Amino acid sequence: MHRFLLLACIALTATLSACGTTKQAPDASIKTSSVIAPEGRKLAYAGDDAAAPRMSGWHHLAGRTLEVSSLADLKLQNKEVILSFDDGPIPGRTDKVLAILDQFGVKGAFMMVGEMAEMHPALARKVAEDGNTIGSHTYDHTDLTSLDFDAAMAEVVKGELAVTKATGTDVSFFRFPYLAESHRLRTAIAMRDMVVMDVDIDSKDYFAITPASVTQRTMDLLHRRGRGIILMHDIHKRTATMLPTLLSELEGEGYKVVTLKFKKTQAPNNLVALADFVTTR
């Protein structure tokens, strides 16, 4: 039984690892609610094999907690970032990411695949218990635009329920696999009291490149935008490897990591959905 679960986990991880290369969205289509800032200076690296900095002493990277009830509330100030991680959880990767975030005193937003959360409920629960934002990423990372509307929403609901059960907490955020979406799906998801998480900065950590290259790309994009939601994946070894360097660079340049928290609204669900729809047009 244990061997079967291990083989199933390996197979699903391989599928998720290919998701960025088989159906990735171009940078121009990445949605953002923040304002693009003037391009800043570029990072100077000793090379792709440069060692990650040591993590010692007190850190001052943690920023404010931002309460949102819809996409319209998700407004970042200059030099504010949200760290988001898709496709997990998976042992040996997600737990390392959690440890690094803890060392820097910051939280992330974890968009979990329902099937992965089912396979690793203890790890999924730990992500939530550590104070991170919990979101869903469908049940098995299906491209929702390849399904009819009812089938797509069934996939969304199944993923949401699986992540809720595994983490023991409400799931109030959602991200489309492959960033493949439609206005109708966005509206329906908003009606479920969920905030759709877009992406400002795609680290492309799913590419077979060095951890230093991932950091360089991420910081270069961030310098051009000045703020934003950073997309990473906690299923990749290179992500855990590059994360200390990335966080050190962010801290050294005065960025702050924002923690997301869902705020329930008193408005009817249909009005929330309409507001979310209008902001994304």
XYZ file of N, CA and C in Angstrom:
843
model
N 0.838 -1.207 0.000
C 0.000 0.000 0.000
C 0.867 1.248 0.000
N 1.869 1.251 0.908
C 2.771 2.411 0.971
C 3.528 2.587 -0.338
N 3.921 1.418 -0.940
C 4.650 1.496 -2.202
C 3.761 2.082 -3.284
N 2.471 1.682 -3.296
C 1.532 2.214 -4.280
C 1.378 3.716 -4.143
N 1.223 4.201 -2.893
C 1.073 5.636 -2.674
C 2.310 6.398 -3.116
N 3.499 5.806 -2.861
C 4.747 6.455 -3.260
C 4.825 6.583 -4.766
N 4.481 5.470 -5.472
C 4.523 5.499 -6.933
C 3.504 6.488 -7.489
N 2.324 6.540 -6.870
C 1.303 7.486 -7.319
C 1.759 8.915 -7.128
N 2.420 9.187 -5.993
C 2.915 10.537 -5.708
C 3.962 10.963 -6.713
N 4.876 10.009 -7.044
C 5.944 10.308 -8.004
C 5.346 10.622 -9.368
N 4.332 9.837 -9.752
C 3.699 10.061 -11.059
C 3.010 11.405 -11.127
N 2.282 11.767 -10.062
C 1.583 13.056 -10.057
C 2.569 14.209 -10.049
N 3.654 14.055 -9.295
C 4.668 15.109 -9.247
C 5.286 15.345 -10.616
N 5.528 14.250 -11.342
C 6.100 14.384 -12.684
C 5.153 15.134 -13.598
N 3.851 14.841 -13.455
C 2.847 15.548 -14.264
C 2.833 17.027 -13.949
N 2.840 17.365 -12.655
C 2.819 18.767 -12.249
C 4.092 19.490 -12.680
N 5.213 18.779 -12.640
C 6.484 19.403 -13.014
C 6.468 19.850 -14.460
N 5.692 19.152 -15.274
C 5.633 19.502 -16.701
C 4.629 20.587 -17.004
N 3.844 20.986 -15.985
C 2.730 21.888 -16.262
C 3.190 23.222 -16.800
N 4.336 23.710 -16.366
C 4.769 25.020 -16.808
C 5.299 25.015 -18.224
N 5.809 23.854 -18.666
C 6.415 23.800 -19.981
C 5.422 23.385 -21.054
N 4.361 22.662 -20.652
C 3.416 22.190 -21.660
C 2.320 23.190 -21.957
N 1.984 24.043 -20.991
C 0.919 25.018 -21.239
C 1.166 26.240 -20.370
N 2.264 26.922 -20.603
C 2.580 28.095 -19.810
C 1.992 29.349 -20.442
N 1.625 30.292 -19.599
C 1.100 31.565 -20.096
C 2.251 32.536 -20.316
N 2.260 33.270 -21.422
C 3.323 34.245 -21.649
C 3.255 35.374 -20.633
N 4.384 36.016 -20.392
C 4.449 37.087 -19.406
C 3.415 38.180 -19.680
N 3.157 38.471 -20.945
C 2.253 39.564 -21.292
C 0.834 39.315 -20.814
N 0.480 38.056 -20.573
C -0.891 37.741 -20.160
C -1.039 37.657 -18.649
N 0.045 37.797 -17.929
C -0.019 37.705 -16.476
C -0.796 38.884 -15.924
N -1.769 38.581 -15.090
C -2.636 39.631 -14.557
C -2.088 40.165 -13.252
N -2.274 41.460 -13.051
C -1.788 42.097 -11.839
C -2.745 43.191 -11.420
N -2.835 43.392 -10.102
C -3.651 44.497 -9.592
C -2.765 45.617 -9.079
N -1.438 45.447 -9.250
C -0.513 46.464 -8.788
C -0.074 47.345 -9.951
N 0.571 48.442 -9.637
C 1.017 49.398 -10.653
C 2.481 49.133 -10.972
N 2.811 49.112 -12.257
C 4.191 48.860 -12.656
C 5.073 50.044 -12.269
N 6.152 49.757 -11.588
C 7.077 50.796 -11.137
C 8.239 50.912 -12.124
N 8.969 52.021 -12.087
C 10.133 52.166 -12.961
C 11.151 51.066 -12.718
N 11.839 50.689 -13.758
C 12.822 49.623 -13.640
C 13.945 50.044 -12.690
N 14.318 49.133 -11.823
C 15.399 49.397 -10.861
C 16.697 48.787 -11.320
N 17.643 48.750 -10.392
C 18.947 48.198 -10.759
C 18.880 46.682 -10.851
N 19.813 46.101 -11.592
C 19.867 44.658 -11.704
C 20.766 44.082 -10.622
N 20.477 42.784 -10.330
C 21.292 42.112 -9.331
C 22.670 41.787 -9.903
N 23.643 41.750 -9.033
C 24.986 41.333 -9.431
C 25.271 39.996 -8.770
N 25.490 38.955 -9.567
C 25.769 37.627 -9.036
C 27.207 37.241 -9.361
N 27.760 36.415 -8.480
C 29.106 35.909 -8.728
C 29.064 34.830 -9.806
N 27.855 34.337 -10.086
C 27.699 33.285 -11.083
C 26.571 32.363 -10.662
N 26.196 31.446 -11.529
C 25.086 30.550 -11.236
C 25.366 29.642 -10.054
N 26.632 29.413 -9.751
C 26.978 28.521 -8.652
C 27.236 29.275 -7.359
N 26.874 30.552 -7.316
C 27.109 31.332 -6.104
C 26.359 30.718 -4.935
N 27.021 30.642 -3.802
C 26.428 30.016 -2.626
C 25.336 30.898 -2.049
N 24.314 30.262 -1.482
C 23.242 31.003 -0.828
C 23.767 31.632 0.448
N 23.284 32.817 0.805
C 23.751 33.478 2.010
C 23.322 32.735 3.257
N 24.090 32.886 4.316
C 23.725 32.283 5.590
C 22.564 33.063 6.185
N 21.681 32.342 6.878
C 20.535 32.970 7.508
C 20.805 33.061 9.006
N 21.127 34.220 9.484
C 21.444 34.376 10.899
C 20.953 35.730 11.374
N 20.712 35.824 12.685
C 20.287 37.094 13.252
C 18.828 37.368 12.988
N 18.386 38.585 13.310
C 16.998 38.974 13.153
C 16.739 39.461 11.735
N 15.573 39.100 11.219
C 15.184 39.531 9.888
C 14.072 40.567 9.972
N 14.026 41.426 8.980
C 13.013 42.484 8.951
C 12.289 42.465 7.607
N 12.001 41.250 7.117
C 11.373 41.083 5.814
C 9.850 41.055 5.905
N 9.330 40.690 7.055
C 7.880 40.569 7.209
C 7.204 41.932 7.138
N 6.153 42.007 6.337
C 5.387 43.241 6.203
C 4.026 43.117 6.848
N 3.083 43.852 6.310
C 1.745 43.897 6.892
C 0.921 42.669 6.513
N -0.192 42.490 7.228
C -1.204 41.505 6.865
C -2.301 42.237 6.109
N -2.596 41.761 4.912
C -3.582 42.395 4.048
C -4.843 41.549 4.026
N -5.944 42.101 4.521
C -7.223 41.399 4.513
C -7.989 41.737 3.232
N -8.410 40.705 2.522
C -9.105 40.923 1.252
C -10.367 40.064 1.201
N -11.387 40.591 0.555
C -12.605 39.822 0.328
C -12.863 39.621 -1.164
N -12.110 40.325 -2.000
C -12.219 40.168 -3.444
C -10.903 40.631 -4.070
N -10.771 40.396 -5.352
C -9.559 40.799 -6.061
C -9.351 42.308 -5.978
N -10.448 43.055 -5.906
C -10.345 44.518 -5.852
C -9.608 44.998 -4.607
N -9.611 44.172 -3.549
C -8.934 44.558 -2.301
C -7.436 44.268 -2.329
N -7.013 43.504 -3.319
C -5.631 43.038 -3.328
C -4.733 44.082 -3.993
N -4.462 45.158 -3.251
C -3.634 46.246 -3.743
C -2.342 46.310 -2.944
N -1.236 46.175 -3.639
C 0.068 46.209 -2.983
C 0.720 47.570 -3.151
N 1.434 47.983 -2.128
C 2.185 49.230 -2.170
C 3.556 48.962 -2.788
N 4.289 50.031 -3.061
C 5.618 49.879 -3.626
C 6.506 49.046 -2.704
N 7.263 48.121 -3.306
C 8.180 47.230 -2.598
C 7.465 46.276 -1.643
N 6.247 45.896 -2.016
C 5.542 44.835 -1.309
C 5.367 43.640 -2.240
N 5.579 42.436 -1.708
C 5.417 41.221 -2.497
C 4.594 40.198 -1.715
N 3.965 39.315 -2.455
C 3.311 38.143 -1.894
C 4.023 36.931 -2.466
N 4.429 36.017 -1.610
C 5.098 34.796 -2.031
C 4.048 33.706 -2.188
N 3.852 33.209 -3.398
C 2.857 32.165 -3.604
C 3.518 30.908 -4.162
N 3.004 29.764 -3.714
C 3.573 28.464 -4.078
C 2.457 27.545 -4.558
N 2.602 27.033 -5.770
C 1.585 26.160 -6.367
C 2.007 24.692 -6.337
N 0.994 23.825 -6.466
C 1.129 22.408 -6.840
C 1.430 21.440 -5.707
N 1.789 21.900 -4.518
C 2.088 20.999 -3.415
C 0.831 20.549 -2.706
N 1.017 19.965 -1.504
C 2.302 19.775 -0.823
C 2.960 18.454 -1.209
N 4.282 18.394 -0.991
C 5.017 17.158 -1.221
C 6.155 17.074 -0.211
N 6.315 15.948 0.476
C 7.378 15.800 1.473
C 8.763 15.993 0.864
N 9.644 16.590 1.641
C 11.010 16.819 1.189
C 11.182 18.112 0.422
N 10.098 18.733 0.012
C 10.149 20.001 -0.706
C 9.357 21.069 0.052
N 8.064 20.796 0.245
C 7.217 21.777 0.936
C 7.717 22.052 2.343
N 8.144 21.004 3.058
C 8.623 21.206 4.430
C 9.892 22.042 4.472
N 10.735 21.931 3.454
C 11.937 22.773 3.395
C 11.562 24.231 3.146
N 10.591 24.433 2.261
C 10.117 25.795 2.011
C 9.557 26.406 3.290
N 8.788 25.627 4.039
C 8.221 26.109 5.292
C 9.314 26.510 6.280
N 10.355 25.698 6.358
C 11.449 25.982 7.290
C 12.164 27.277 6.923
N 12.347 27.513 5.626
C 13.026 28.734 5.179
C 12.160 29.958 5.461
N 10.872 29.853 5.166
C 9.968 30.966 5.465
C 9.992 31.291 6.954
N 10.018 30.256 7.776
C 10.037 30.456 9.222
C 11.319 31.150 9.661
N 12.445 30.787 9.063
C 13.717 31.409 9.419
C 13.715 32.904 9.103
N 13.012 33.283 8.047
C 12.949 34.692 7.676
C 11.749 35.410 8.304
N 10.927 34.649 9.015
C 9.785 35.252 9.697
C 8.675 35.729 8.785
N 8.491 35.058 7.636
C 7.466 35.469 6.680
C 6.536 34.304 6.376
N 5.396 34.621 5.748
C 4.408 33.615 5.372
C 4.210 33.625 3.867
N 3.710 32.520 3.351
C 3.426 32.417 1.932
C 1.975 32.060 1.703
N 1.568 32.060 0.434
C 0.236 31.632 0.030
C 0.406 30.335 -0.759
N -0.121 29.246 -0.226
C 0.070 27.925 -0.829
C -1.208 27.492 -1.539
N -1.123 27.424 -2.870
C -2.237 26.995 -3.698
C -2.095 25.488 -3.927
N -2.791 24.704 -3.110
C -2.602 23.259 -3.094
C -3.467 22.534 -4.114
N -2.889 21.538 -4.730
C -3.637 20.616 -5.566
C -4.341 19.630 -4.628
N -5.650 19.460 -4.818
C -6.415 18.634 -3.905
C -5.886 17.225 -3.742
N -5.493 16.612 -4.832
C -4.983 15.243 -4.781
C -3.697 15.155 -3.974
N -2.843 16.167 -4.101
C -1.602 16.187 -3.323
C -1.896 16.372 -1.833
N -2.854 17.230 -1.524
C -3.228 17.443 -0.124
C -3.802 16.169 0.477
N -4.578 15.424 -0.312
C -5.119 14.144 0.147
C -4.014 13.149 0.450
N -2.986 13.130 -0.375
C -1.890 12.187 -0.199
C -1.009 12.536 0.997
N -0.924 13.851 1.316
C -0.036 14.298 2.383
C -0.777 15.221 3.348
N -1.809 14.713 4.025
C -2.634 15.571 4.877
C -1.881 16.181 6.056
N -0.940 15.446 6.639
C -0.193 15.988 7.783
C 0.633 17.195 7.360
N 1.254 17.102 6.189
C 2.068 18.205 5.692
C 1.172 19.381 5.296
N 0.028 19.078 4.678
C -0.917 20.131 4.312
C -1.393 20.879 5.557
N -1.676 20.126 6.617
C -2.137 20.752 7.860
C -1.033 21.618 8.472
N 0.200 21.154 8.358
C 1.313 21.943 8.907
C 1.445 23.279 8.192
N 1.241 23.287 6.885
C 1.292 24.545 6.129
C 0.299 25.538 6.719
N -0.900 25.050 7.013
C -1.940 25.923 7.575
C -1.606 26.320 9.009
N -1.152 25.369 9.807
C -0.863 25.649 11.211
C 0.295 26.625 11.377
N 1.164 26.705 10.383
C 2.279 27.657 10.430
C 1.828 29.086 10.131
N 0.558 29.268 9.825
C 0.037 30.609 9.598
C 0.066 31.076 8.162
N 0.290 30.157 7.230
C 0.318 30.523 5.822
C -1.097 30.617 5.252
N -1.230 31.340 4.166
C -2.502 31.455 3.461
C -2.751 30.178 2.674
N -3.977 29.676 2.743
C -4.302 28.423 2.069
C -5.243 28.695 0.898
N -4.867 28.148 -0.253
C -5.705 28.243 -1.439
C -5.770 26.897 -2.130
N -6.650 26.770 -3.112
C -6.747 25.532 -3.883
C -6.367 25.788 -5.333
N -6.046 24.696 -6.014
C -5.502 24.765 -7.373
C -6.132 23.649 -8.202
N -7.437 23.411 -7.979
C -8.223 22.310 -8.511
C -7.821 20.985 -7.847
N -8.493 19.918 -8.252
C -8.209 18.619 -7.623
C -6.987 17.934 -8.229
N -6.876 17.955 -9.564
C -5.744 17.253 -10.178
C -5.062 18.078 -11.263
N -5.103 19.402 -11.092
C -4.380 20.313 -11.979
C -4.855 20.229 -13.425
N -6.157 20.158 -13.595
C -6.740 20.100 -14.932
C -6.858 21.500 -15.538
N -6.621 21.592 -16.825
C -6.880 22.833 -17.555
C -8.390 23.004 -17.640
N -8.933 23.929 -16.865
C -10.385 24.070 -16.780
C -11.010 24.528 -18.092
N -10.255 25.209 -18.927
C -10.805 25.674 -20.200
C -10.986 24.529 -21.196
N -10.450 23.357 -20.870
C -10.634 22.189 -21.736
C -11.895 21.411 -21.376
N -12.582 21.847 -20.288
C -13.790 21.176 -19.825
C -15.008 22.066 -20.065
N -16.199 21.462 -20.067
C -17.383 22.302 -20.094
C -17.556 22.935 -18.715
N -18.443 23.910 -18.618
C -18.543 24.703 -17.391
C -18.857 23.846 -16.165
N -19.829 22.952 -16.258
C -20.207 22.137 -15.099
C -19.072 21.231 -14.648
N -18.370 20.636 -15.611
C -17.250 19.761 -15.265
C -16.112 20.562 -14.635
N -15.889 21.766 -15.150
C -14.834 22.622 -14.597
C -15.146 23.009 -13.155
N -16.382 23.393 -12.887
C -16.750 23.773 -11.525
C -16.724 22.570 -10.586
N -17.043 21.391 -11.091
C -16.955 20.187 -10.275
C -15.507 19.933 -9.861
N -14.594 20.189 -10.785
C -13.163 20.043 -10.489
C -12.719 21.065 -9.450
N -13.214 22.287 -9.549
C -12.886 23.337 -8.574
C -13.382 22.950 -7.192
N -14.650 22.529 -7.124
C -15.256 22.183 -5.835
C -14.567 20.965 -5.216
N -14.267 19.967 -6.027
C -13.594 18.775 -5.519
C -12.235 19.121 -4.931
N -11.496 19.998 -5.608
C -10.201 20.416 -5.091
C -10.324 21.210 -3.808
N -11.299 22.113 -3.782
C -11.525 22.930 -2.586
C -11.843 22.057 -1.378
N -12.737 21.078 -1.556
C -13.127 20.201 -0.455
C -11.955 19.346 0.021
N -11.138 18.874 -0.909
C -9.991 18.041 -0.537
C -8.974 18.834 0.274
N -8.706 20.072 -0.140
C -7.743 20.904 0.586
C -8.311 21.295 1.948
N -9.601 21.599 1.995
C -10.234 21.939 3.266
C -10.127 20.791 4.256
N -10.434 19.578 3.795
C -10.370 18.408 4.665
C -8.945 18.143 5.154
N -7.965 18.285 4.260
C -6.578 17.982 4.623
C -5.995 19.016 5.579
N -6.311 20.282 5.355
C -5.707 21.347 6.166
C -6.501 21.650 7.422
N -7.786 21.318 7.415
C -8.618 21.643 8.563
C -8.962 23.111 8.655
N -8.881 23.815 7.530
C -9.178 25.245 7.527
C -9.938 25.615 6.267
N -10.620 26.744 6.307
C -11.347 27.202 5.127
C -10.380 27.548 3.997
N -10.804 27.273 2.792
C -10.008 27.596 1.607
C -10.666 28.796 0.930
N -10.005 29.929 0.986
C -10.615 31.173 0.508
C -9.908 31.776 -0.702
N -8.910 31.090 -1.228
C -8.175 31.589 -2.392
C -8.083 30.478 -3.426
N -7.948 30.872 -4.686
C -7.904 29.899 -5.782
C -7.011 30.431 -6.894
N -6.296 29.522 -7.522
C -5.532 29.895 -8.726
C -5.819 28.883 -9.830
N -6.033 29.404 -11.038
C -6.288 28.540 -12.191
C -5.012 27.804 -12.603
N -5.078 26.489 -12.818
C -3.934 25.789 -13.402
C -3.592 26.372 -14.767
N -2.344 26.529 -15.027
C -1.842 27.094 -16.281
C -2.306 28.532 -16.501
N -2.927 29.147 -15.485
C -3.545 30.476 -15.614
C -4.581 30.494 -16.733
N -5.167 29.319 -17.006
C -6.168 29.178 -18.065
C -7.550 29.375 -17.459
N -8.282 30.420 -17.904
C -9.508 30.822 -17.232
C -10.538 31.338 -18.217
N -11.701 31.698 -17.661
C -12.736 32.391 -18.413
C -13.450 33.322 -17.438
N -14.113 34.351 -17.960
C -14.857 35.275 -17.097
C -15.961 34.545 -16.338
N -16.589 33.599 -17.000
C -17.677 32.872 -16.354
C -17.158 32.061 -15.168
N -16.028 31.412 -15.332
C -15.454 30.635 -14.240
C -15.004 31.541 -13.095
N -14.384 32.673 -13.429
C -13.947 33.605 -12.382
C -15.147 34.073 -11.551
N -16.238 34.390 -12.232
C -17.424 34.873 -11.534
C -18.008 33.790 -10.635
N -18.074 32.576 -11.144
C -18.633 31.470 -10.364
C -17.770 31.166 -9.140
N -16.471 31.243 -9.295
C -15.569 30.987 -8.168
C -15.687 32.094 -7.134
N -15.820 33.335 -7.585
C -16.009 34.444 -6.650
C -17.303 34.282 -5.861
N -18.310 33.705 -6.485
C -19.581 33.478 -5.801
C -19.459 32.432 -4.697
N -18.387 31.684 -4.705
C -18.131 30.716 -3.638
C -17.314 31.349 -2.501
N -17.263 32.680 -2.487
C -16.469 33.408 -1.486
C -14.996 33.029 -1.557
N -14.467 32.999 -2.776
C -13.053 32.718 -2.987
C -12.455 33.832 -3.835
N -11.225 34.185 -3.502
C -10.494 35.213 -4.246
C -9.563 34.527 -5.237
N -9.698 34.871 -6.514
C -8.815 34.308 -7.533
C -7.457 34.993 -7.449
N -6.420 34.191 -7.271
C -5.051 34.705 -7.184
C -4.435 34.774 -8.574
N -4.146 35.974 -9.024
C -3.438 36.150 -10.281
C -1.934 36.123 -10.030
N -1.172 36.418 -11.050
C 0.294 36.373 -10.971
C 0.869 37.641 -11.578
N 1.795 38.258 -10.872
C 2.524 39.401 -11.410
C 3.894 38.986 -11.925
N 4.550 38.094 -11.182
C 5.936 37.725 -11.481
C 6.047 36.211 -11.498
N 6.285 35.663 -12.672
C 6.441 34.215 -12.828
C 7.926 33.877 -12.736
N 8.298 33.201 -11.669
C 9.718 32.856 -11.467
C 10.199 31.824 -12.474
N 9.264 31.077 -13.071
C 9.582 29.976 -13.990
C 10.547 28.984 -13.343
N 10.311 28.706 -12.072
C 11.148 27.741 -11.359
C 10.898 26.314 -11.828
N 9.908 26.124 -12.717
C 9.652 24.797 -13.284
C 10.566 24.518 -14.472
N 11.297 25.517 -14.959
C 12.278 25.288 -16.019
C 13.517 24.596 -15.444
N 14.173 23.795 -16.264
C 15.391 23.100 -15.842
C 16.581 24.053 -15.930
N 16.598 25.025 -15.038
C 17.675 25.998 -14.977
C 18.220 26.036 -13.551
N 19.312 26.742 -13.348
C 19.926 26.772 -12.023
C 19.091 27.615 -11.063
N 19.187 27.313 -9.772
C 18.485 28.134 -8.774
C 18.865 29.606 -8.864
N 20.131 29.900 -9.131
C 20.571 31.291 -9.242
C 19.897 31.998 -10.410
N 19.656 31.258 -11.502
C 18.978 31.847 -12.656
C 17.525 32.172 -12.336
N 16.895 31.328 -11.526
C 15.514 31.585 -11.110
C 15.457 32.864 -10.280
N 16.401 32.998 -9.359
C 16.463 34.198 -8.520
C 16.703 35.438 -9.366
N 17.635 35.347 -10.292
C 17.963 36.487 -11.155
C 16.752 36.933 -11.958
N 16.055 35.975 -12.559
C 14.872 36.297 -13.358
C 13.806 36.960 -12.491
N 13.571 36.393 -11.322
C 12.533 36.916 -10.431
C 12.833 38.347 -10.017
N 14.060 38.625 -9.630
C 14.422 39.966 -9.198
C 14.410 40.951 -10.355
N 14.813 40.514 -11.533
C 14.772 41.400 -12.701
C 13.335 41.832 -13.000
N 12.405 40.884 -12.958
C 11.000 41.211 -13.191
C 10.451 42.101 -12.084
N 10.857 41.826 -10.859
C 10.380 42.621 -9.734
C 10.893 44.057 -9.818
N 12.109 44.254 -10.267
C 12.651 45.604 -10.421
C 11.815 46.417 -11.421
N 11.284 45.740 -12.439
C 10.484 46.452 -13.436
C 9.087 46.784 -12.922
N 8.545 45.937 -12.080
C 7.187 46.139 -11.577
C 7.157 46.891 -10.248
N 8.144 46.645 -9.413
C 8.219 47.342 -8.132
C 7.473 46.678 -6.995
N 6.572 45.769 -7.319
C 5.749 45.069 -6.323
C 5.061 43.904 -7.030
N 4.413 43.022 -6.296
C 3.603 42.022 -6.981
C 3.561 40.667 -6.328
N 2.696 39.819 -6.910
C 2.530 38.433 -6.477
C 3.536 37.576 -7.242
N 4.403 36.907 -6.506
C 5.435 36.065 -7.116
C 4.943 34.616 -7.165
N 5.021 34.010 -8.338
C 4.627 32.614 -8.502
C 5.839 31.699 -8.416
N 5.756 30.734 -7.486
C 6.754 29.679 -7.361
C 6.031 28.355 -7.165
N 6.786 27.268 -7.102
C 6.192 25.933 -6.939
C 6.974 25.169 -5.867
N 6.267 24.749 -4.827
C 6.954 24.071 -3.722
C 7.205 22.597 -3.995
N 6.985 22.139 -5.234
C 7.265 20.744 -5.572
C 8.650 20.568 -6.198
N 9.362 21.671 -6.425
C 10.654 21.590 -7.095
C 11.816 21.808 -6.120
N 12.844 21.003 -6.264
C 14.022 21.113 -5.408
C 14.705 22.467 -5.590
N 14.754 22.949 -6.841
C 15.461 24.207 -7.085
C 14.781 25.391 -6.383
N 13.480 25.268 -6.146
C 12.767 26.354 -5.470
C 13.225 26.474 -4.023
N 13.309 25.347 -3.332
C 13.802 25.365 -1.952
C 15.266 25.803 -1.902
N 16.019 25.469 -2.952
C 17.439 25.837 -2.991
C 17.619 27.332 -3.192
N 16.796 27.930 -4.060
C 16.969 29.349 -4.381
C 16.293 30.288 -3.390
N 15.338 29.765 -2.616
C 14.520 30.630 -1.777
C 15.315 31.448 -0.756
N 16.300 30.890 -0.056
C 17.067 31.722 0.881
C 17.755 32.907 0.203
N 18.291 32.671 -0.992
C 18.945 33.755 -1.721
C 17.934 34.813 -2.134
N 16.791 34.371 -2.647
C 15.751 35.310 -3.064
C 15.281 36.161 -1.885
N 15.016 35.532 -0.752
C 14.537 36.276 0.405
C 15.601 37.231 0.940
N 16.845 36.823 0.882
C 17.927 37.713 1.306
C 18.037 38.924 0.392
N 17.869 38.702 -0.926
C 17.906 39.809 -1.872
C 16.736 40.768 -1.634
N 15.559 40.211 -1.414
C 14.387 41.039 -1.129
C 14.605 41.878 0.125
N 15.115 41.242 1.155
C 15.346 41.940 2.418
C 16.405 43.028 2.253
N 17.472 42.711 1.528
C 18.549 43.668 1.337
C 18.118 44.897 0.550
N 17.109 44.739 -0.306
C 16.635 45.860 -1.117
C 15.401 46.544 -0.525
N 15.046 46.152 0.688
C 13.979 46.853 1.387
C 12.567 46.430 1.043
N 12.406 45.264 0.422
C 11.064 44.769 0.136
C 10.434 44.196 1.402
N 9.101 44.118 1.411
C 8.367 43.529 2.519
C 7.453 42.434 1.976
N 7.367 41.333 2.717
C 6.497 40.231 2.332
C 5.150 40.394 3.031
N 4.102 40.510 2.239
C 2.746 40.695 2.748
C 2.094 39.343 3.003
N 1.395 39.227 4.124
C 0.611 38.029 4.438
C -0.839 38.272 4.061
N -1.414 37.356 3.306
C -2.811 37.490 2.880
C -3.750 36.835 3.887
N -4.872 37.487 4.123
C -5.914 36.937 4.992
C -7.266 37.248 4.370
N -8.143 36.253 4.368
C -9.458 36.458 3.779
C -10.382 37.153 4.778
N -11.113 38.148 4.288
C -12.075 38.876 5.112
C -13.462 38.642 4.550
N -14.320 38.034 5.345
C -15.676 37.770 4.890
C -16.430 39.080 4.713
N -17.180 39.141 3.641
C -17.930 40.353 3.347
C -19.390 40.179 3.699
N -20.048 41.277 4.001
C -21.472 41.242 4.324
C -22.330 41.355 3.073
N -21.678 41.686 1.956
C -22.432 41.844 0.708
C -22.875 40.487 0.180
N -23.997 40.431 -0.530
C -24.436 39.168 -1.142
C -23.370 38.638 -2.091
N -23.307 37.318 -2.220
C -22.299 36.700 -3.060
C -22.344 37.195 -4.501
N -23.543 37.442 -5.022
C -23.616 37.859 -6.421
C -22.987 39.225 -6.641
N -23.043 40.100 -5.616
C -22.403 41.408 -5.740
C -20.894 41.275 -5.671
N -20.407 40.377 -4.822
C -18.968 40.129 -4.743
C -18.454 39.601 -6.071
N -19.189 38.687 -6.638
C -18.786 38.116 -7.923
C -18.759 39.178 -9.009
N -19.787 40.045 -9.011
C -19.846 41.095 -10.014
C -18.662 42.038 -9.887
N -18.309 42.399 -8.642
C -17.166 43.292 -8.423
C -15.888 42.650 -8.911
N -15.721 41.361 -8.643
C -14.529 40.661 -9.083
C -14.479 40.606 -10.597
N -15.637 40.400 -11.201
C -15.703 40.327 -12.671
C -15.317 41.664 -13.302
N -15.824 42.761 -12.748
C -15.568 44.087 -13.295
C -14.079 44.427 -13.225
N -13.424 44.068 -12.098
C -12.007 44.432 -11.932
C -11.097 43.661 -12.865
N -11.588 42.555 -13.426
C -10.729 41.742 -14.281
C -10.972 41.979 -15.761
N -11.897 42.851 -16.097
C -12.182 43.102 -17.508
C -11.126 43.992 -18.137
